[in-house]
GROMACS .gro file of C-alpha atoms in nm:
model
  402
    1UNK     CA    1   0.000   0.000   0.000
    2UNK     CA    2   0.099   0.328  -0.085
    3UNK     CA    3   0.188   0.619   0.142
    4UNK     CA    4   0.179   0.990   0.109
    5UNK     CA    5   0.356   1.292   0.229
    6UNK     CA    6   0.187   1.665   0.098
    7UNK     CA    7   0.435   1.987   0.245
    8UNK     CA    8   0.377   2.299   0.243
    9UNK     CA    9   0.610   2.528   0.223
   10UNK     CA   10   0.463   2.844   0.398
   11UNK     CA   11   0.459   3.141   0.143
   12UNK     CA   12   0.682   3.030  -0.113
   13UNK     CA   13   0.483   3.153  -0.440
   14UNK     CA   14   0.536   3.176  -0.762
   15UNK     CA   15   0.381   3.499  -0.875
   16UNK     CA   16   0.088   3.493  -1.159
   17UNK     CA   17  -0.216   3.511  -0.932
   18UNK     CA   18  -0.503   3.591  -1.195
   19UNK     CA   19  -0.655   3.829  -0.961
   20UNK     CA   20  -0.385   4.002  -0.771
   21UNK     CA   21  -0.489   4.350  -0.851
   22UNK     CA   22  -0.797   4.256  -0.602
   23UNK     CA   23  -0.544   4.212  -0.304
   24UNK     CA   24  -0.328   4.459  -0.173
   25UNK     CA   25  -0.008   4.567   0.076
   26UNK     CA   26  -0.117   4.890   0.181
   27UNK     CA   27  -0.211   5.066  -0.159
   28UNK     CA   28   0.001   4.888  -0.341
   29UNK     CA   29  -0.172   4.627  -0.535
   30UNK     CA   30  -0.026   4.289  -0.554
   31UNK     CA   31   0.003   4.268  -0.918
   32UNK     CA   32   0.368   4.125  -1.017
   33UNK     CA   33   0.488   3.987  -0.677
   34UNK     CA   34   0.669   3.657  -0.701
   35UNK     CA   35   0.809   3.489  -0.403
   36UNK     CA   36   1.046   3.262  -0.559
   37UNK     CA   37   1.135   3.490  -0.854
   38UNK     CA   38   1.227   3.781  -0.643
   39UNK     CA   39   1.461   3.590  -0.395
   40UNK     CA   40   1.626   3.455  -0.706
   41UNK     CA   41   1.647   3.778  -0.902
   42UNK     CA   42   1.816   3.931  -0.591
   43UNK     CA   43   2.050   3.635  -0.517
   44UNK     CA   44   2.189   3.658  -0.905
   45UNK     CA   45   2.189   4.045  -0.864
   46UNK     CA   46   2.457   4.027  -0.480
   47UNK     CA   47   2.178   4.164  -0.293
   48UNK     CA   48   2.117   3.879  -0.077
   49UNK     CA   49   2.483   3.834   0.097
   50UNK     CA   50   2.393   3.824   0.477
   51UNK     CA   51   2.473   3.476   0.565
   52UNK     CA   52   2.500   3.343   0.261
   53UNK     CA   53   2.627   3.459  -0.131
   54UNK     CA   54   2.589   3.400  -0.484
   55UNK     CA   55   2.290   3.263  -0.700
   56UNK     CA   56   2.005   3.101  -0.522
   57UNK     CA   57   2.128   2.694  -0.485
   58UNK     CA   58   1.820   2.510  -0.495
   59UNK     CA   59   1.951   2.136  -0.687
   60UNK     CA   60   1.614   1.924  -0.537
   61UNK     CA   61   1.364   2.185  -0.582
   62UNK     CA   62   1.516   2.228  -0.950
   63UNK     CA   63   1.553   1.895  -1.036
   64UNK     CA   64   1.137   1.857  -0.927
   65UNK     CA   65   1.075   2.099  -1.187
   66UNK     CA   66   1.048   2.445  -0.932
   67UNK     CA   67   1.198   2.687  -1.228
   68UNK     CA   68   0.977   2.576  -1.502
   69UNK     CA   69   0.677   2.614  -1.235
   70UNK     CA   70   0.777   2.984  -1.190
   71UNK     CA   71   0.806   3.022  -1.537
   72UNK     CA   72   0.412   2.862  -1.625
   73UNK     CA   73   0.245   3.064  -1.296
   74UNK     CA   74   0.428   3.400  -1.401
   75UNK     CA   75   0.637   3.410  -1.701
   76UNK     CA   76   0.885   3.536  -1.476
   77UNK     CA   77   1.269   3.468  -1.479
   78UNK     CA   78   1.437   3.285  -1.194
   79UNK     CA   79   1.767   3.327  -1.218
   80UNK     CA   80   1.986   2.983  -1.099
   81UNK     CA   81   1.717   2.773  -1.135
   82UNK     CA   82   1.727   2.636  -1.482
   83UNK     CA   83   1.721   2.311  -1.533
   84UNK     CA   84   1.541   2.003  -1.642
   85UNK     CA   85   1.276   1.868  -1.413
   86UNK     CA   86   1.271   1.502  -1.317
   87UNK     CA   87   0.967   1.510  -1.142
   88UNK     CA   88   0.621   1.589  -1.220
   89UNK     CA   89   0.551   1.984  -1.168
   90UNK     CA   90   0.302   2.263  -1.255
   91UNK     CA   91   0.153   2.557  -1.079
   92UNK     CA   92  -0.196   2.612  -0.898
   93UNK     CA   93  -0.421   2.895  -0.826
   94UNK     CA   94  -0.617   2.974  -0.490
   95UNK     CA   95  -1.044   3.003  -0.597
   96UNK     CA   96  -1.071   3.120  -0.249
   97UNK     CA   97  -1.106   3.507  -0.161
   98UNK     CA   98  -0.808   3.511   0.099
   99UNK     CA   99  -0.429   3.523   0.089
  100UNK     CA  100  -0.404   3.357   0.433
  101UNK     CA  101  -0.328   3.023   0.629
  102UNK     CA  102  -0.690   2.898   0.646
  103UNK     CA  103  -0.820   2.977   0.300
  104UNK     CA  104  -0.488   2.880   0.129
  105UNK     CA  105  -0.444   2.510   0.393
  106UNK     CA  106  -0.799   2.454   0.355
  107UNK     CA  107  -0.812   2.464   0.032
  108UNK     CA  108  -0.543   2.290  -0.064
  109UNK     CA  109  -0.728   2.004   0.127
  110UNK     CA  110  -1.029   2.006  -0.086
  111UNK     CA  111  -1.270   2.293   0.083
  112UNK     CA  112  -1.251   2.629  -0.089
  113UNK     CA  113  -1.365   2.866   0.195
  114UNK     CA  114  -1.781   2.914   0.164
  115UNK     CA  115  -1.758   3.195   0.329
  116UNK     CA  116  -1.590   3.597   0.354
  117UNK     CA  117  -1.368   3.610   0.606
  118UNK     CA  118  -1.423   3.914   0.862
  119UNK     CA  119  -1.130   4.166   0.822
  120UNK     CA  120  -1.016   4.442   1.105
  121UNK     CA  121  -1.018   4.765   0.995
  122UNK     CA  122  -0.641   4.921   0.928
  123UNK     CA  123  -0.701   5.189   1.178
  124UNK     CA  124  -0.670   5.220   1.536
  125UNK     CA  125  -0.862   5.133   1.779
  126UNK     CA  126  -0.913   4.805   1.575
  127UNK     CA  127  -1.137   4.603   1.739
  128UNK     CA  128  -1.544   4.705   1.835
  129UNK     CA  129  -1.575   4.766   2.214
  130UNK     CA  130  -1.788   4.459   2.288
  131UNK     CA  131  -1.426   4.216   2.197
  132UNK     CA  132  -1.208   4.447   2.348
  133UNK     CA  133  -1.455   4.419   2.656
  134UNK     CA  134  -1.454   4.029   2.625
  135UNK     CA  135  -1.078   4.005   2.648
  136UNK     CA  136  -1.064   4.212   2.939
  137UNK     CA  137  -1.334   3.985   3.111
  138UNK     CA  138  -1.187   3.701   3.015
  139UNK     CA  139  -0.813   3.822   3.135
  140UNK     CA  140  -0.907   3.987   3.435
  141UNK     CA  141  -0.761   4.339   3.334
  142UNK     CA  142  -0.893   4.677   3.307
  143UNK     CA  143  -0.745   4.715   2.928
  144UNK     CA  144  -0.555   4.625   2.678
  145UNK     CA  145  -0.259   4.736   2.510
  146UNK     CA  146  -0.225   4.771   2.107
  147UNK     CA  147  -0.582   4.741   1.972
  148UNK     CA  148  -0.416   4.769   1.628
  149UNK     CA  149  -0.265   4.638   1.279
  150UNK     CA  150   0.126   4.559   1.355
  151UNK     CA  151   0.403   4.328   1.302
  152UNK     CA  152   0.457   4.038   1.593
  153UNK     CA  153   0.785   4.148   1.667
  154UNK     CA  154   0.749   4.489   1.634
  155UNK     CA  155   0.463   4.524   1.881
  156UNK     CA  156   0.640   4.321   2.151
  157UNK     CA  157   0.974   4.552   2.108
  158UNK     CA  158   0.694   4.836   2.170
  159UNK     CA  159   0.447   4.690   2.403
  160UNK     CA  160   0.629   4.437   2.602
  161UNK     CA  161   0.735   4.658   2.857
  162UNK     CA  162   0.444   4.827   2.918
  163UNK     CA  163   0.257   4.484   2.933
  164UNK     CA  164   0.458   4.396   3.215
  165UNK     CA  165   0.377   4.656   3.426
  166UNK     CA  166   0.047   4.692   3.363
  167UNK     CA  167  -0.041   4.305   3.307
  168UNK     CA  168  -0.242   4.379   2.975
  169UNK     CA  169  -0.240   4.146   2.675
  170UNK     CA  170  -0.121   4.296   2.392
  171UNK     CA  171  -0.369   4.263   2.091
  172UNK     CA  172  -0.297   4.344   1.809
  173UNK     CA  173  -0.430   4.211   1.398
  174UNK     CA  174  -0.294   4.180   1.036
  175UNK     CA  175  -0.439   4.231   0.694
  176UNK     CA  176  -0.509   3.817   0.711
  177UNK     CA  177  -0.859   3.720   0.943
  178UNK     CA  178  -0.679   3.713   1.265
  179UNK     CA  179  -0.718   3.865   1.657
  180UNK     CA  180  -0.381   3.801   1.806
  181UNK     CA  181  -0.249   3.818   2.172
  182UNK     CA  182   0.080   3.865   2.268
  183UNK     CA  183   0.241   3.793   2.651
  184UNK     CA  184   0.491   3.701   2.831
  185UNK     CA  185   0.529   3.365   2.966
  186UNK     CA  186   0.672   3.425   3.267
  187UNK     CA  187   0.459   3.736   3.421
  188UNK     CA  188   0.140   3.660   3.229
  189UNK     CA  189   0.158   3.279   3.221
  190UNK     CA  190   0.170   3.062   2.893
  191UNK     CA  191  -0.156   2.862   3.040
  192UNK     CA  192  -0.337   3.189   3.101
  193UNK     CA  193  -0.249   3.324   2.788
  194UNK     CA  194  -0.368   2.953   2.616
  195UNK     CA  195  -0.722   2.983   2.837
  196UNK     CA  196  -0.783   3.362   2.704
  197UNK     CA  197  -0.751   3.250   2.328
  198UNK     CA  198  -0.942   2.939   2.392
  199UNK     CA  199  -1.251   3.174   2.565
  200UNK     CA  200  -1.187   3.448   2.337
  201UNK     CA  201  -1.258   3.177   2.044
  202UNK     CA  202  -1.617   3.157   2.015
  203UNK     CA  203  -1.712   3.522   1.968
  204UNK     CA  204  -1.464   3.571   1.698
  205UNK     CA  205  -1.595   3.284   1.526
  206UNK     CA  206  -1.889   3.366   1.517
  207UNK     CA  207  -1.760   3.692   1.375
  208UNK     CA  208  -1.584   3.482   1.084
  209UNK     CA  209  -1.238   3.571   1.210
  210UNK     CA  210  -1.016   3.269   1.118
  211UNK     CA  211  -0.826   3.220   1.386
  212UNK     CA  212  -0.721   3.389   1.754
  213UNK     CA  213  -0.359   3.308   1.823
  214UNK     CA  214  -0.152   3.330   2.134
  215UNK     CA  215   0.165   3.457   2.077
  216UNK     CA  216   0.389   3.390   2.415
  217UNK     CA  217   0.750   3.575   2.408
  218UNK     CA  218   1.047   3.579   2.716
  219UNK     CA  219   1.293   3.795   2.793
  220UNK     CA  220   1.345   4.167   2.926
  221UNK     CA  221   1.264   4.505   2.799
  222UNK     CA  222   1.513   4.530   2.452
  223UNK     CA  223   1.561   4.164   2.417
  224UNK     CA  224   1.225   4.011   2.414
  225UNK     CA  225   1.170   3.708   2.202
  226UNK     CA  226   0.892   3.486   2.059
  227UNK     CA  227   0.839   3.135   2.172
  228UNK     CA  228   0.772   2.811   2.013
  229UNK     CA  229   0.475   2.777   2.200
  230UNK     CA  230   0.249   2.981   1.963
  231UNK     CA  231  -0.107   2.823   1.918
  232UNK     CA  232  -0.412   2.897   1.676
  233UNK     CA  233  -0.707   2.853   1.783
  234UNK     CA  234  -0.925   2.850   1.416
  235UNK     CA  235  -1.245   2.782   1.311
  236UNK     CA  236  -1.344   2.425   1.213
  237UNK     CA  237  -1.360   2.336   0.873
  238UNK     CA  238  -1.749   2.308   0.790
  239UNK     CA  239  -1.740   2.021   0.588
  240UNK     CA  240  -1.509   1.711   0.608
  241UNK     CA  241  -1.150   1.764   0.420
  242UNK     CA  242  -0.880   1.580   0.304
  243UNK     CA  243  -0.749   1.440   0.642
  244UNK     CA  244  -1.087   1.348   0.695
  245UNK     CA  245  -1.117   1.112   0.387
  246UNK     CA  246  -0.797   0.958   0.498
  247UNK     CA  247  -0.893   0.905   0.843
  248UNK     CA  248  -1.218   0.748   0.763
  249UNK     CA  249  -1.061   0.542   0.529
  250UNK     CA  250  -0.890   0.353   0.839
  251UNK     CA  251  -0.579   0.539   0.773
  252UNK     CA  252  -0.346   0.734   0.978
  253UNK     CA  253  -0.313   1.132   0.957
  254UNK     CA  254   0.032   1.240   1.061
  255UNK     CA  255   0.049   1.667   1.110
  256UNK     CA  256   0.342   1.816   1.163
  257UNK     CA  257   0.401   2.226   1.233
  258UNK     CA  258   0.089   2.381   1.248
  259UNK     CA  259  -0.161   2.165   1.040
  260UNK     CA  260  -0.335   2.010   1.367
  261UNK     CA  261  -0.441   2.394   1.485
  262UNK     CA  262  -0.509   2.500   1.112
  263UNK     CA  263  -0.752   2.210   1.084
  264UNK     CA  264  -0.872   2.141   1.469
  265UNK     CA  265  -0.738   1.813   1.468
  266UNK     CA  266  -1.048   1.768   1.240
  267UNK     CA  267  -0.897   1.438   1.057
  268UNK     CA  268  -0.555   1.397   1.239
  269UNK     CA  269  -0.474   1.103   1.484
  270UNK     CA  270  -0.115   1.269   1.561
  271UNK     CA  271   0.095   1.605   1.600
  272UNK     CA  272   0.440   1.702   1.608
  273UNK     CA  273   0.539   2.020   1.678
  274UNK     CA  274   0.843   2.275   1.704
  275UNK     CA  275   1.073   2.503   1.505
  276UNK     CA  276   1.131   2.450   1.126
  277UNK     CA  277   1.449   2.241   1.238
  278UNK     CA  278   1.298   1.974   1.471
  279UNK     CA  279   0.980   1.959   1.198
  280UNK     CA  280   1.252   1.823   0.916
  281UNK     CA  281   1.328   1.579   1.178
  282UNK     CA  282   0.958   1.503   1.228
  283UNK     CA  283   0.928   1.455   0.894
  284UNK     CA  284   1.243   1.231   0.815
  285UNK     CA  285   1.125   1.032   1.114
  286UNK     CA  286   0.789   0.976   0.947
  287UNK     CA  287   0.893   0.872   0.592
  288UNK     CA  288   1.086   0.629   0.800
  289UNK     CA  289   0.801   0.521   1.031
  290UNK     CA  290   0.460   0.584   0.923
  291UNK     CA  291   0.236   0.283   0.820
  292UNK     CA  292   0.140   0.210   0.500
  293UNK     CA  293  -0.188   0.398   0.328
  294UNK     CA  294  -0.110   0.701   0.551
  295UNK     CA  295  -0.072   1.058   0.514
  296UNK     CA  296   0.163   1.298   0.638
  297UNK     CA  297   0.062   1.653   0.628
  298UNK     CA  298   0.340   1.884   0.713
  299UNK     CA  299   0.380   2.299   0.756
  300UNK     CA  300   0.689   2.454   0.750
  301UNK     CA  301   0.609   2.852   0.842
  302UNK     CA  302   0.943   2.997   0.900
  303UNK     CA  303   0.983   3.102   0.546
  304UNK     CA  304   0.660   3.324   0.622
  305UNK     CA  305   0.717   3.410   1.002
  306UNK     CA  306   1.105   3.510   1.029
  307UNK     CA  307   1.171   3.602   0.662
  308UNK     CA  308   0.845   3.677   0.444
  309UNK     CA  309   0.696   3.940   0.695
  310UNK     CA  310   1.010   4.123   0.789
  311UNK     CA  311   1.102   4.166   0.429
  312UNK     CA  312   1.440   3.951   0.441
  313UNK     CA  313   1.528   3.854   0.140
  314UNK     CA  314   1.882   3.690   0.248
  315UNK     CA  315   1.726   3.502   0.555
  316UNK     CA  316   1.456   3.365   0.297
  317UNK     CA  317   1.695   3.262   0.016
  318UNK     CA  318   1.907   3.069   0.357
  319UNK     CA  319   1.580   2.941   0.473
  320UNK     CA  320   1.485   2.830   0.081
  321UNK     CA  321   1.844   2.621   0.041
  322UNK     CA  322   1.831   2.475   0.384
  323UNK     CA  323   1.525   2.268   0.289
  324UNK     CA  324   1.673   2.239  -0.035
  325UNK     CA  325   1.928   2.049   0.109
  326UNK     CA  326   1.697   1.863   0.405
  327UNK     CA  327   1.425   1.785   0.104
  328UNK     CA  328   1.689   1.616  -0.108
  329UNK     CA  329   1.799   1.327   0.242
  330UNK     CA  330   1.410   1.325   0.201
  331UNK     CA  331   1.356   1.196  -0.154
  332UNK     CA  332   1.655   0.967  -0.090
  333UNK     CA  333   1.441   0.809   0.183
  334UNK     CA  334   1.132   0.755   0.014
  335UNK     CA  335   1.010   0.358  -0.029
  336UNK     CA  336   0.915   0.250  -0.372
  337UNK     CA  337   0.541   0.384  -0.379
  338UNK     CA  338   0.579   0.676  -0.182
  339UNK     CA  339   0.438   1.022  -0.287
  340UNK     CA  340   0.585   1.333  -0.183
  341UNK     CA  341   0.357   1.652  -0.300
  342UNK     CA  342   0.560   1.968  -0.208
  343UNK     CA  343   0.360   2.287  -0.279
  344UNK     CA  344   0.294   2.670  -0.090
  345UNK     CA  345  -0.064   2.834   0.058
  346UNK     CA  346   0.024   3.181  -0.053
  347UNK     CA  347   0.275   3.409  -0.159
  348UNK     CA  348   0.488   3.675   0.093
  349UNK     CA  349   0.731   3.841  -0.157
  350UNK     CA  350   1.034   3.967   0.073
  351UNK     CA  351   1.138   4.251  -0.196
  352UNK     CA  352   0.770   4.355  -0.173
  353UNK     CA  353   0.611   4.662  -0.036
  354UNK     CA  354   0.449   4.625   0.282
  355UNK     CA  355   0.452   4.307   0.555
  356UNK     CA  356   0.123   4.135   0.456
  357UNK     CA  357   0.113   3.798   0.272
  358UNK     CA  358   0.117   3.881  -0.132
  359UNK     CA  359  -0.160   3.717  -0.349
  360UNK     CA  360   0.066   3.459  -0.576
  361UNK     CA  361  -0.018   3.132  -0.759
  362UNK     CA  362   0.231   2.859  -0.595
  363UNK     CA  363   0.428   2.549  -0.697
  364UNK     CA  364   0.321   2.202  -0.725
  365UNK     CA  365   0.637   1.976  -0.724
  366UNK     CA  366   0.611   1.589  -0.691
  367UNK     CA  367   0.848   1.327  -0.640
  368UNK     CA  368   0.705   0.936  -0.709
  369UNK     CA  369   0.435   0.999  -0.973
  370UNK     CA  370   0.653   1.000  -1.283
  371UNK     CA  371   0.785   1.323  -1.478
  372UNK     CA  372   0.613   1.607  -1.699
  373UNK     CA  373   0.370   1.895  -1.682
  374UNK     CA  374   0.032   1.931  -1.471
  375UNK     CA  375  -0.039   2.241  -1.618
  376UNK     CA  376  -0.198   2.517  -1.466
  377UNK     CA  377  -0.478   2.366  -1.196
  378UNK     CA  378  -0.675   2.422  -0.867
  379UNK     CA  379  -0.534   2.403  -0.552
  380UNK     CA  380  -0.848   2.193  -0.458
  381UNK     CA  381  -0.674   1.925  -0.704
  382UNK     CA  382  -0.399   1.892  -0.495
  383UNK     CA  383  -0.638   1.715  -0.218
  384UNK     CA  384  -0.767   1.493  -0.522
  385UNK     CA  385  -0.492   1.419  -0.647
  386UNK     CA  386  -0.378   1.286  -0.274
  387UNK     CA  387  -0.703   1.144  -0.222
  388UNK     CA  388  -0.671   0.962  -0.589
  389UNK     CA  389  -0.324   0.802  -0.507
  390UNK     CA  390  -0.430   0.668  -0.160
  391UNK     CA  391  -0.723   0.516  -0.301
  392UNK     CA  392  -0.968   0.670  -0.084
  393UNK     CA  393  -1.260   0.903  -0.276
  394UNK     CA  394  -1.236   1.259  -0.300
  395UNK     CA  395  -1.520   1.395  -0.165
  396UNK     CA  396  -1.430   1.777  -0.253
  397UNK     CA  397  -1.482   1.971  -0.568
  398UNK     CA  398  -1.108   1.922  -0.716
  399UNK     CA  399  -0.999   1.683  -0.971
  400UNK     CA  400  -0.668   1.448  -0.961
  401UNK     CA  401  -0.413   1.537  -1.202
  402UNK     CA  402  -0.257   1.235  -1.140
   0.00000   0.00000   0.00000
């Protein structure tokens, strides 16, 4: 029996979105990002040196067919990765009206969101009275600090202090569907800070806000710093998904990263967690270990979270050939009959304008199905397709390309 292994590679896009003049980084429209393109472009140009020099050095991605996917999604030039492809490749576009984690995961796994996510104004105070009100009920405070758009890190470097003294959780949103609270896990209390995004939940649900996350940092005033112990707390998928199909199939549903919050464990019989380092060991452990017939469904965010958002174009081309080079012990692992689907859920150019995701068609690479082009499809197919090879029925509205 045959096993599978779908990765996504948080934000690494491809440029070509159809409708990226609809989505925006302040008033800048999206229109001509590319992810991939960009890093590469800059690499070939010397402008990404910190840490690392010369043309982006991606041999596995390359060989899977990544440069002739940026050049179907975009007609754009990526400079170091020519090649031939000796795996099957092609490029997908999102049908969903979001640029974020939810729509982009979710759809990916056969459920194009039915809904409009609920946005938070870019203006400040953010957030109506009656949530601001809610979090203070549920925290016990008299306030709370931030009430605004911001960057994670930013807001902590700004806030942080002030939080401590005062003891109120710093809120703040993003141009994705998101209410986020920041603290510290020391004075505020990691479990405290869990049990106010876990209360807060409901209302913003309700609301169509896709997901309240606790964001925990340590430290002291000038050298705070983020945690691994970030959790989402996101809506439930209203209708059964990919990990679903598998699981009721008899199957097991491996997540690793983030997939278990982004899905509520909806589907998944086990989760393994932890920075993008100890998730590459997660993942060679599985394509070791996992049973026959099952899936592994694995996020790797840093790309997106420490590169993508703060604009780094050097740490992102690093981040880029470090799984380069961990994807390729990968492939060498796989048994005869194994699938390994590596693909994005959105775009976050670094030599963009702006700190928001960017609206970007995104790679479909696939090691274990053959060689050739898939074309231009849905990222609904990609669940299909999955579905398709594990020979349980798709119950979405993609089709297999396999």
């Amino acid at each position: 029996m045959m096993r599978a292994f779908l990765v996504v590679m948080d934000s690494v896009g491809i440029g070509g979105a159809p409708d990226a003049d609809t989505f925006f980084n302040g008033d800048r429209p999206d229109t001509g990002a590319n992810t991939v393109a960009h890093i590469a472009q800059a690499c070939a140009d010397g402008r990404a040196e910190d840490g690392r020099s010369g043309p982006l050095h991606l041999p596995n991605l390359v060989a899977l067919g990544l440069g002739q996917a940026v050049r179907l999604a975009s007609g754009d030039a990526a400079p170091g990765l020519e090649g031939a492809a000796r795996g099957l490749w092609g490029a997908a576009t999102e049908q969903s009206r979001g640029k974020d984690t939810p729509s982009g995961h979710w759809e990916l796994a056969g459920l194009p969101v039915p809904w409009n996510w609920h946005y938070f104004p870019d203006e400040t105070p953010a957030f109506p009275p009656e949530v601001v009100q809610k979090v203070c009920d549920l925290a016990g405070t008299d306030g709370i600090l931030g009430n605004c758009h911001a960057s994670g890190t930013a807001i902590i470097d700004a806030l942080g202090d002030a939080h401590i003294r005062t003891g109120q959780p710093i809120c703040y949103t993003s141009a994705d569907s998101v209410f986020q609270i920041a603290a510290h896990e020391e004075h505020f209390g990691l479990e405290r800070l869990l049990d106010l995004c876990r209360g807060l939940a409901p209302m913003l649900h309700e609301m169509r806000v896709g997901r309240v996350i606790a964001r925990p940092f340590v430290g002291v005033p000038g050298h705070f710093t983020r945690t691994a112990n970030r959790r989402d707390f996101a809506i439930t998928p209203p209708r059964p998904v990919l990990t679903n199909w598998v699981q009721d199939a008899g199957r097991r549903v491996i997540a690793i990263g983030k997939i278990g919050d982004i899905f509520t464990m909806q589907g998944i019989d086990e989760v393994r967690k932890g920075p993008d380092a100890v998730l590459m060991q997660h993942l060679h452990d599985c394509v070791a270990e996992a049973p026959e017939g099952s899936l592994t469904f694995a996020n790797f965010v840093e790309f997106d979270s420490l590169y993508g958002h703060r604009r780094n174009i050097s740490g992102y081309a690093r981040s880029l050939e470090w799984f380069d080079g961990e994807i390729g012990k990968v492939m060498r692992q796989l048994r005869d009959g194994d699938l390994l689907c590596l693909t994005a859920d959105h775009g976050n150019d670094p030599s963009w304008t702006g700190t928001d995701h960017t609206r970007e068609r995104v790679p479909v690479l696939i090691a274990g199905a053959g060689t050739g082009q898939i074309g231009v499809v849905d990222f609904a197919d990609v669940a299909a397709s999955i579905a398709t090879f594990l020979k349980v029925p798709p119950q979405g509205p993609g089709r297999t390309f396999l």
